[in-house]
Short mmCIF file of C-alpha atoms in Angstrom, two decimals:
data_model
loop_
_atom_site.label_atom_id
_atom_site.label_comp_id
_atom_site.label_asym_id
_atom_site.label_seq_id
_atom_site.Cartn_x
_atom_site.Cartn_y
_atom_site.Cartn_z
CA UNK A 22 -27.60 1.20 13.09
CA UNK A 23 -25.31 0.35 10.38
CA UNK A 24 -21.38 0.56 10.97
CA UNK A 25 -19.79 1.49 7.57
CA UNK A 26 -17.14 -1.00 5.64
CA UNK A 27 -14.15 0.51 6.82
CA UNK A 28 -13.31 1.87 2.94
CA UNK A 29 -17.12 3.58 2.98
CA UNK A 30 -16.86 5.18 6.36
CA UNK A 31 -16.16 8.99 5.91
CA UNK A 32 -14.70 9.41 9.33
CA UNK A 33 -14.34 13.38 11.38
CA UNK A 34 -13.13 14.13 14.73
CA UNK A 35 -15.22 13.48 17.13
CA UNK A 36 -16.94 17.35 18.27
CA UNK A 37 -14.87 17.75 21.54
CA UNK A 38 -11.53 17.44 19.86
CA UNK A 39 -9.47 19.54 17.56
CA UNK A 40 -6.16 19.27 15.50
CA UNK A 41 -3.77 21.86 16.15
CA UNK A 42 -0.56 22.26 14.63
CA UNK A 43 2.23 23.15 17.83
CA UNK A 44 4.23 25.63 16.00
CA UNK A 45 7.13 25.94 18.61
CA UNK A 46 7.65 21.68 18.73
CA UNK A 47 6.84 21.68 14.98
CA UNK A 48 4.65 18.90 15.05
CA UNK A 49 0.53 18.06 15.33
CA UNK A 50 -1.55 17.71 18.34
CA UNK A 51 -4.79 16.75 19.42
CA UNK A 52 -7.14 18.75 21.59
CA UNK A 53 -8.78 16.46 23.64
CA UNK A 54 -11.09 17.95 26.42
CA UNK A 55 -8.60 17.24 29.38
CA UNK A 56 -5.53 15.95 27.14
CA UNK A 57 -3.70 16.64 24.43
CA UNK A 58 -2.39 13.73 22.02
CA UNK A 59 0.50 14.21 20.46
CA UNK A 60 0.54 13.13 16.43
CA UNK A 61 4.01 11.50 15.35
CA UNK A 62 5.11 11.35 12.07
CA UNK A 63 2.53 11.88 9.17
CA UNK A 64 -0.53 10.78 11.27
CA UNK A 65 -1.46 14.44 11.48
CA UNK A 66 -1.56 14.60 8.00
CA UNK A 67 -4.22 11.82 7.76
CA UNK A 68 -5.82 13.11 10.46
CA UNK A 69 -6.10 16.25 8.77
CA UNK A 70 -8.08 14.59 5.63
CA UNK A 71 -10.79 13.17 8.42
CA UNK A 72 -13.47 16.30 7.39
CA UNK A 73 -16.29 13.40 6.92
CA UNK A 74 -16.12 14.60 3.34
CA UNK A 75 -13.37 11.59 2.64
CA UNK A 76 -14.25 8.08 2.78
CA UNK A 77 -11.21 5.88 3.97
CA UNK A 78 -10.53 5.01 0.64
CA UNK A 79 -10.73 8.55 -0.82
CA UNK A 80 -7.98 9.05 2.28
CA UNK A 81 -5.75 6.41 1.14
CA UNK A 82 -5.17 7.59 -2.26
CA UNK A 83 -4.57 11.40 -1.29
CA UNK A 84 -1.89 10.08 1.15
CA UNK A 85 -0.52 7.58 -1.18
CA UNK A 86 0.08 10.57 -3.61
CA UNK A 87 1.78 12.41 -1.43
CA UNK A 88 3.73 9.99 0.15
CA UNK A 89 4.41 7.30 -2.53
CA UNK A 90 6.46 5.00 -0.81
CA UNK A 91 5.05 4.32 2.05
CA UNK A 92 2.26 1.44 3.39
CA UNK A 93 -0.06 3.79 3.44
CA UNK A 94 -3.19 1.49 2.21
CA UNK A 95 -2.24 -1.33 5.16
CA UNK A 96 -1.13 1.56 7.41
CA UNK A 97 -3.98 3.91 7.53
CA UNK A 98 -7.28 2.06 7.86
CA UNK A 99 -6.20 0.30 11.37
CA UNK A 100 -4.70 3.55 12.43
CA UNK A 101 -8.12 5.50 12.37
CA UNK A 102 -9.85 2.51 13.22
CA UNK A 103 -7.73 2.54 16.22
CA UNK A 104 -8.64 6.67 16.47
CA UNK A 105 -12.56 5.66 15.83
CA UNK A 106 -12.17 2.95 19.06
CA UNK A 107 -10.66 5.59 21.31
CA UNK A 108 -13.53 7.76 20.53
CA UNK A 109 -11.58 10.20 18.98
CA UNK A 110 -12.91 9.73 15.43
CA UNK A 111 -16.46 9.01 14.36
#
């Protein structure tokens, strides 16, 4: 089977695992079946964008809209490469 160029790949959460926004600590989490992953910073708003409807790329330049100065296109691709490794992503 063919692994998609990292730009191509339209990545989801894996089907055991769900993103869940913890009102009372005001930040994102993920459900994992016996842990739960806590999401710093804006990672659960890329996260969020992982519907397998977005490629990578198509990720990239929604998050570099909304958050223009950051590194978002070096930032982002290892991060849910890094999510895809764990198994949390496919």
């Amino acid at each position: 089977m063919r692994v998609p160029a990292p730009t191509d790949w339209r990545p989801r959460l894996a089907p055991a695992i769900v993103l869940r926004h913890d009102r009372a600590r005001d930040t994102d989490l993920l459900l994992l079946p016996e842990r739960v992953v806590v999401l710093r910073g804006a990672a659960g708003a890329v996260v969020g964008l992982c519907d397998g409807t977005h490629s990578v790329r198509d990720i990239v330049d929604e998050l570099a809209d909304r958050f223009p100065d950051s590194a978002v296109a070096t930032d982002v691709p290892p991060f849910l490469q890094g999510m895809r490794k764990e198994g949390w992503l496919r």
